[in-house]
Coordinates of C-alpha atoms in Angstrom, one line a residue:
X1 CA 28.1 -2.8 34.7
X2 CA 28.8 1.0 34.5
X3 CA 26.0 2.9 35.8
X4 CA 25.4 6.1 33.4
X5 CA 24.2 9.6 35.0
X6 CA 20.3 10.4 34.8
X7 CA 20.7 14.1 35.3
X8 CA 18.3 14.8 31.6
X9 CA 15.6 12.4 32.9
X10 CA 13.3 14.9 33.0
X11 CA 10.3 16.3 30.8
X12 CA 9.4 20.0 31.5
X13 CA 6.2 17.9 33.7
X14 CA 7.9 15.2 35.4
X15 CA 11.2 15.0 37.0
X16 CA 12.9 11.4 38.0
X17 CA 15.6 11.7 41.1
X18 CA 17.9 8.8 41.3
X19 CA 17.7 7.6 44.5
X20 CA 20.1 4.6 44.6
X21 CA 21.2 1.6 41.8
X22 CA 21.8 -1.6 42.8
X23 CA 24.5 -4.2 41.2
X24 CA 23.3 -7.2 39.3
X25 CA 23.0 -10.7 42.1
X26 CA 23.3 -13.6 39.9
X27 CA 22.3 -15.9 42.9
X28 CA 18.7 -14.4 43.0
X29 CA 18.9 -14.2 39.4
X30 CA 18.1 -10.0 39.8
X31 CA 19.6 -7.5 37.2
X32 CA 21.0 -4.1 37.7
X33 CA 18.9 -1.9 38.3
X34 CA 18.2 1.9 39.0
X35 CA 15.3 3.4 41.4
X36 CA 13.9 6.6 41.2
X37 CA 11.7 9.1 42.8
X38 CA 9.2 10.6 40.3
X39 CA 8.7 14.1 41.2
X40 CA 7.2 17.4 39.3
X41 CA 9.5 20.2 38.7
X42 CA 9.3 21.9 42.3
X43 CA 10.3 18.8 43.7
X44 CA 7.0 17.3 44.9
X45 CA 7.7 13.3 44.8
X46 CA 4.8 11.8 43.3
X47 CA 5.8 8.1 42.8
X48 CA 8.5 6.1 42.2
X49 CA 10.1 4.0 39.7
X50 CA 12.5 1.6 38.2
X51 CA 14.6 0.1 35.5
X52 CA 15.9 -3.5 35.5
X53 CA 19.0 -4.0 32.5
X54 CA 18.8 -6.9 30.4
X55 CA 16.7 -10.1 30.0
X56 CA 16.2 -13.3 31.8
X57 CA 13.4 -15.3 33.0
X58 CA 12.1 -13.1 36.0
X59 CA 11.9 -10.1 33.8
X60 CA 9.6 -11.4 31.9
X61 CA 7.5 -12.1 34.2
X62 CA 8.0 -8.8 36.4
X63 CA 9.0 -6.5 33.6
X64 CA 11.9 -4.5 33.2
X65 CA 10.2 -1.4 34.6
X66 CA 7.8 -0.9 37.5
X67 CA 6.0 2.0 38.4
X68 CA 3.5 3.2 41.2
X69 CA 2.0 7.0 41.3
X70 CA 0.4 8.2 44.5
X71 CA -3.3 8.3 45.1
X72 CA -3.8 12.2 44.7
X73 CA -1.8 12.8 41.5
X74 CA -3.3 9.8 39.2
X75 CA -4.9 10.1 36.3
X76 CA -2.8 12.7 34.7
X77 CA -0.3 9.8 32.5
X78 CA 2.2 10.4 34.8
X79 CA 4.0 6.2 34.8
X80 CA 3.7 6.5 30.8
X81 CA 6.1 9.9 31.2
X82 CA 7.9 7.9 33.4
X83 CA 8.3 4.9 31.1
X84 CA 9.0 6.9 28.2
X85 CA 12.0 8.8 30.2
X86 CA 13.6 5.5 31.1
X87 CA 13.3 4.7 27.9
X88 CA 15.9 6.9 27.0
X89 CA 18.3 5.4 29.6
X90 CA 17.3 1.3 28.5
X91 CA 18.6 2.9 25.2
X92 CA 21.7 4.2 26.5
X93 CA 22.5 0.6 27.4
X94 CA 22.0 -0.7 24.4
X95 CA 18.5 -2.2 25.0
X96 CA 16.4 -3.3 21.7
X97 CA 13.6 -4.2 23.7
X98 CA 12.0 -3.4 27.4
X99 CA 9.4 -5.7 29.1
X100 CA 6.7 -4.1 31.1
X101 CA 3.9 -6.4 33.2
X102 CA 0.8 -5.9 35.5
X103 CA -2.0 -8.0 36.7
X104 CA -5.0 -8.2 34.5
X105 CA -6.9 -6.4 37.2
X106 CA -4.9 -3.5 37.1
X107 CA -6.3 -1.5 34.0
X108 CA -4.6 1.5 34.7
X109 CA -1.6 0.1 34.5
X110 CA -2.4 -2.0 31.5
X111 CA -3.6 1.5 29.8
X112 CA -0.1 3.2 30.7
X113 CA 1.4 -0.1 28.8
X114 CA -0.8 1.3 25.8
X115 CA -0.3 4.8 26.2
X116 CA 3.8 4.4 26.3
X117 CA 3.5 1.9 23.1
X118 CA 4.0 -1.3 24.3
X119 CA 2.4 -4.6 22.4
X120 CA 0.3 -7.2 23.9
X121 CA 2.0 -10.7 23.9
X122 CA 0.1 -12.7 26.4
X123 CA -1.5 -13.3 29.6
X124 CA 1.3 -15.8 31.5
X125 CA 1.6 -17.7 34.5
X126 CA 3.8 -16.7 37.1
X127 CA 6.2 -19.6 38.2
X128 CA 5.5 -20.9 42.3
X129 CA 9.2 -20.2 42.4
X130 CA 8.8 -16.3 41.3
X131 CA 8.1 -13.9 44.6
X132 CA 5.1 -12.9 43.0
X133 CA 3.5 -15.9 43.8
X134 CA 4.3 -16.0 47.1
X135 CA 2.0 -12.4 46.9
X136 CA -1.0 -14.0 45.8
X137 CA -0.5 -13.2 41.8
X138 CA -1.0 -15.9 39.3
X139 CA -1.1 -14.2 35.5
X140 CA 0.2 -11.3 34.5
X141 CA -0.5 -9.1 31.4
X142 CA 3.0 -8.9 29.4
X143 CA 3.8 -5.9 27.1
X144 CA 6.5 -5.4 24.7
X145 CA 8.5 -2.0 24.4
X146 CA 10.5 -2.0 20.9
X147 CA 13.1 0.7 21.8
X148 CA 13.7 1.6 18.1
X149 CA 10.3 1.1 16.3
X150 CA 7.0 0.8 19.3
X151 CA 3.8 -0.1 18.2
X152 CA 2.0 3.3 19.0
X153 CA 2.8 6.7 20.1
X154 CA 0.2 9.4 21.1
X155 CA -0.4 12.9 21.0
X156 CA -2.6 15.1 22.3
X157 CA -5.4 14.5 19.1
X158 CA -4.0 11.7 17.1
X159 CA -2.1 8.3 17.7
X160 CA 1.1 7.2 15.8
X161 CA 0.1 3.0 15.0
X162 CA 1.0 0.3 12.7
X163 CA -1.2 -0.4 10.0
X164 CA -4.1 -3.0 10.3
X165 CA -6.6 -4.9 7.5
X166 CA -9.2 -2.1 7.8
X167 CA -7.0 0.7 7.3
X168 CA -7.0 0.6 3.3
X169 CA -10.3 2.0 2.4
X170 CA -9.4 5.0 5.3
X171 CA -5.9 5.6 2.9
X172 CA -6.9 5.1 -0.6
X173 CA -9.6 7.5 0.4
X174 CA -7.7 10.4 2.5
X175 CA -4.1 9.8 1.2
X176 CA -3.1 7.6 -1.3
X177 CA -5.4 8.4 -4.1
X178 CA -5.8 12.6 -3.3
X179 CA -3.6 14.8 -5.7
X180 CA -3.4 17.2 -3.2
X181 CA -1.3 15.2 -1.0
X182 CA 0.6 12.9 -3.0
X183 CA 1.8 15.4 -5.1
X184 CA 4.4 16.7 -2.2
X185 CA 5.3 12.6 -2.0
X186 CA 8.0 10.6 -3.5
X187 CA 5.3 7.5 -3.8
X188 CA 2.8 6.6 -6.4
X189 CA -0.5 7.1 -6.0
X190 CA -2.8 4.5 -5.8
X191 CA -6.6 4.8 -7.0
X192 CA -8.2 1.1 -6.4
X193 CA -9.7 -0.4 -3.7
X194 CA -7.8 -3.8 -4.8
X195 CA -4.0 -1.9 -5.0
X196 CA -5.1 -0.3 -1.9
X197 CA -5.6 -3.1 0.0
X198 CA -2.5 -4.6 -1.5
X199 CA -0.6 -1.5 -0.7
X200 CA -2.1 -2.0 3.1
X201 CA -0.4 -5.4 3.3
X202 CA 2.9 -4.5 2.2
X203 CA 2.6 -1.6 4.6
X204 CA 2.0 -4.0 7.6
X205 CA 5.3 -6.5 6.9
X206 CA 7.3 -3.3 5.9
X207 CA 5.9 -1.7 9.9
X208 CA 7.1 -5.6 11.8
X209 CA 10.6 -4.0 11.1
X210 CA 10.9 -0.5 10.4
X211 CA 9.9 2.9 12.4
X212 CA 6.6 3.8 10.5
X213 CA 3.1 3.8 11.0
X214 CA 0.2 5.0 10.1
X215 CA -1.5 8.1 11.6
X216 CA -4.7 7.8 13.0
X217 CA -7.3 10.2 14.9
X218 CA -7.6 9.2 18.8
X219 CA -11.1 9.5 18.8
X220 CA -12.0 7.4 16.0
X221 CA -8.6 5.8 15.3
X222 CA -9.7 6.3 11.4
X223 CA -6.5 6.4 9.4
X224 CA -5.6 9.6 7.6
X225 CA -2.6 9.8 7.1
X226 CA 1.7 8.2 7.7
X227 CA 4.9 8.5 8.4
X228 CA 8.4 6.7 9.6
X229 CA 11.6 8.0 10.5
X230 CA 15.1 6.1 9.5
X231 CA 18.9 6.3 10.7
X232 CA 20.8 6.3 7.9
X233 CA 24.0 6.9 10.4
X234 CA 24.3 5.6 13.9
X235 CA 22.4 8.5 16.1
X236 CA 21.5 10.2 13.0
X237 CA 17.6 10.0 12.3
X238 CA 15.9 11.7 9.3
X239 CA 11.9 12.2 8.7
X240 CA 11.1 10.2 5.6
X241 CA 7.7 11.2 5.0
X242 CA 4.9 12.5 6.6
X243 CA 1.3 12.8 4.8
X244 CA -1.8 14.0 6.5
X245 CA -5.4 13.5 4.2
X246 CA -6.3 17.2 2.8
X247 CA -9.5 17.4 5.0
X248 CA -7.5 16.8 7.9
X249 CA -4.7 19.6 7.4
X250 CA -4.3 23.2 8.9
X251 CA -5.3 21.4 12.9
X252 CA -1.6 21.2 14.0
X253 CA -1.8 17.3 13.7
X254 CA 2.1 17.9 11.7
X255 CA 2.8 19.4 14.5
X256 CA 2.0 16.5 16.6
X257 CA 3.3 14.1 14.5
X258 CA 6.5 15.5 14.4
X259 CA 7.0 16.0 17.9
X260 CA 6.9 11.9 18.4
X261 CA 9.2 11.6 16.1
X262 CA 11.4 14.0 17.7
X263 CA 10.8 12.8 21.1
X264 CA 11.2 9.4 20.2
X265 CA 14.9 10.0 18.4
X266 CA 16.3 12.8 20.6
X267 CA 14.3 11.3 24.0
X268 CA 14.4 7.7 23.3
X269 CA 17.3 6.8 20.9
X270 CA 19.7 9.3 21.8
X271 CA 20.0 11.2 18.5
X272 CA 22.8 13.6 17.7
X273 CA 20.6 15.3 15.3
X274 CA 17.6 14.8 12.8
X275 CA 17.2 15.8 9.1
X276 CA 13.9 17.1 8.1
X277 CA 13.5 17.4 4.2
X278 CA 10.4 18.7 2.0
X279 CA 10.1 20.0 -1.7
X280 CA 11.1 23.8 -1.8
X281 CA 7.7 24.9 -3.0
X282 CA 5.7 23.4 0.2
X283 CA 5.1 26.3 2.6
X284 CA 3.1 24.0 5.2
X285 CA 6.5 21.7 5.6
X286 CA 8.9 25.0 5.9
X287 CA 6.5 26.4 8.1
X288 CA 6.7 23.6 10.5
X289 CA 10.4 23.3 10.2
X290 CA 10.7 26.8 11.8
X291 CA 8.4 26.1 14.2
X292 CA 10.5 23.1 15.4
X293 CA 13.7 25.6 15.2
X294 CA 15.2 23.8 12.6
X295 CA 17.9 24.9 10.5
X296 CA 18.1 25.5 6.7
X297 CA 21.5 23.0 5.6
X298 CA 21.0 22.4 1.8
X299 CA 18.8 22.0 -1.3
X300 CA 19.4 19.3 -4.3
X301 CA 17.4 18.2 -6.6
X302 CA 15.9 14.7 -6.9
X303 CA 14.1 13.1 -10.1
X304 CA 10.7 12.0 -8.4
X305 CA 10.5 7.9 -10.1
X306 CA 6.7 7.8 -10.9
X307 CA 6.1 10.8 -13.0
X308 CA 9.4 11.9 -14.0
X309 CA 9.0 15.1 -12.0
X310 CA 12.1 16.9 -11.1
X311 CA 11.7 18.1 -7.3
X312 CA 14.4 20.8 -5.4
X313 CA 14.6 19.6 -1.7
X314 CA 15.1 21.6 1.0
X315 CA 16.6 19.9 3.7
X316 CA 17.1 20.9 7.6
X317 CA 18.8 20.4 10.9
X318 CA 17.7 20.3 14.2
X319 CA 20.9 19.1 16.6
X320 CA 20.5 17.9 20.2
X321 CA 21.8 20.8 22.0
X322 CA 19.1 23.1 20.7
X323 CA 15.9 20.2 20.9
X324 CA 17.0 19.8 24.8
X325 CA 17.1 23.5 25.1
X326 CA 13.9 23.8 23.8
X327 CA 12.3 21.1 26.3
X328 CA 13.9 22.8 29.6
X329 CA 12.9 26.2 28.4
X330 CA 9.5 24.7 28.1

């Protein structure tokens, strides 16, 4: 296996320095891997970390990334910084899906599983035969990490999450029924509890296998608001809508929405570039392209299906070069 270079593996807060890679050894049924020193920018190692390539038996039980932060600098998220950085590299593999595990006692490291967006499957036994028996361990937590669409992404205010049962009242009543938002929206608006809770369903089986959620304020984790992201070309991503309820607006939560998506195509899956589109008359959405540094490309118009409405778009660019400029110059 060709081992690729991990010279952008770093965040503007954490830094991670290769430190060796080590072929795959079919006999102890162990992957290729890479090891890392975390460090901060100055070069003050932290922790350390690693990533295991592929799937088999073992890494499901001892995860295809492991992570350990030093005493004095935890607490500050930095093994979910490091996750999500090694995401990028899983990615560059061609990894759909990473496995990350810890002991049920450990719930910091079951709360950096959460943080970096990783679903619950189950609490499994670890095989007598596995070297972490031999330590003492007998169960271990086991966490998902969908590469392309992860259950949950947070910012600094608000969390990124797929859609549950409860969330319908939350939408129909700070989204989906508001003029004020849906009128900058290509989707009907609904105005019933019962179409609401339908709409909530459909929601859920479209979110098992497409990048979209539902946005939802961390302290509460209410629902106020969505969005998703597609790839219409290979390392090509586009926005495809992002609402935020009316009483919600003007608190830079766009601004934190869009910065997961953007971290989670340029960072993540390795994006080329990303399309951000909005009507022409919405000075919120322009406003937020420039603040991104995105670039004006071209308008069209678009016949909007529910009401007839015919709608100029203004779409934008944001390429690589300038979004990894942006992150080293901070």
């Amino acid at each position: 296996m060709e081992f690729y270079s991990t010279d952008e593996l770093k965040d503007g807060v954490i830094v991670l320095q290769l430190d060796h890679t080590c072929d795959a050894q079919p006999e102890k049924r162990w992957l290729p891997a890479y090891y890392f020193n975390i460090c901060l920018p100055d070069g003050t190692r932290i922790g350390n970390c690693d990533l295991r390539i592929g799937h088999n038996d073992k890494t499901y039980i001892g995860g295809n990334i492991g992570y350990g932060i030093e005493e004095p600098y935890r607490g500050h998220h930095y093994a979910a910084r490091a996750c999500a950085l090694l995401f990028r590299l899983a990615a560059k593999h061609g990894m759909e899906y990473l496995i990350i595990t810890c002991v049920p006692s450990n719930r910091a490291s079951s709360r950096t599983c959460e943080l970096a967006g990783g679903k619950y499957l189950e609490t499994a036994r670890i095989p007598e035969d596995n070297e972490m028996y031999a330590e003492g361990k007998r169960e271990v937590m086991v966490y998902r990490f969908d590469l392309m669409n992860p259950v949950c992404m947070e910012g600094g205010h608000i969390r990124l999450r797929k859609a549950e049962e409860k969330d319908g009242a939350s939408m129909l009543r700070h989204v989906w029924s508001d003029e004020a938002v849906y009128r900058w929206m290509l989707y009907q608006p609904t105005l019933t509890e019962e179409d609401a809770c339908d709409r909530c369903a459909r929601t859920m089986l479209y979110q098992k296998d497409h990048p979209a959620w539902f946005v939802a304020l961390k302290e509460t984790d209410e629902a106020i608001g969505f969005c998703a992201l597609k790839e219409p070309e290979p390392k090509h991503f586009e926005e495809s809508g992002i609402a935020i309820g009316r009483a919600y607006q003007g608190r830079g939560y766009g601004r934190e929405i869009l910065s997961l998506l953007l971290e989670l195509a340029f960072g993540r899956l390795g994006a080329e570039d990303f399309r951000y589109g909005y009507f022409h008359d919405n000075e919120k959405s322009r406003k937020l392209a420039e603040h991104f540094g995105f670039q004006y490309d071209r308008s069209y118009e678009m016949t909007r299906p529910w009401d007839g409405a015919v709608k100029t778009v203004d779409s934008c660019l944001l390429k690589r070069e300038q979004y990894m400029k942006q992150q080293r110059d901070g």
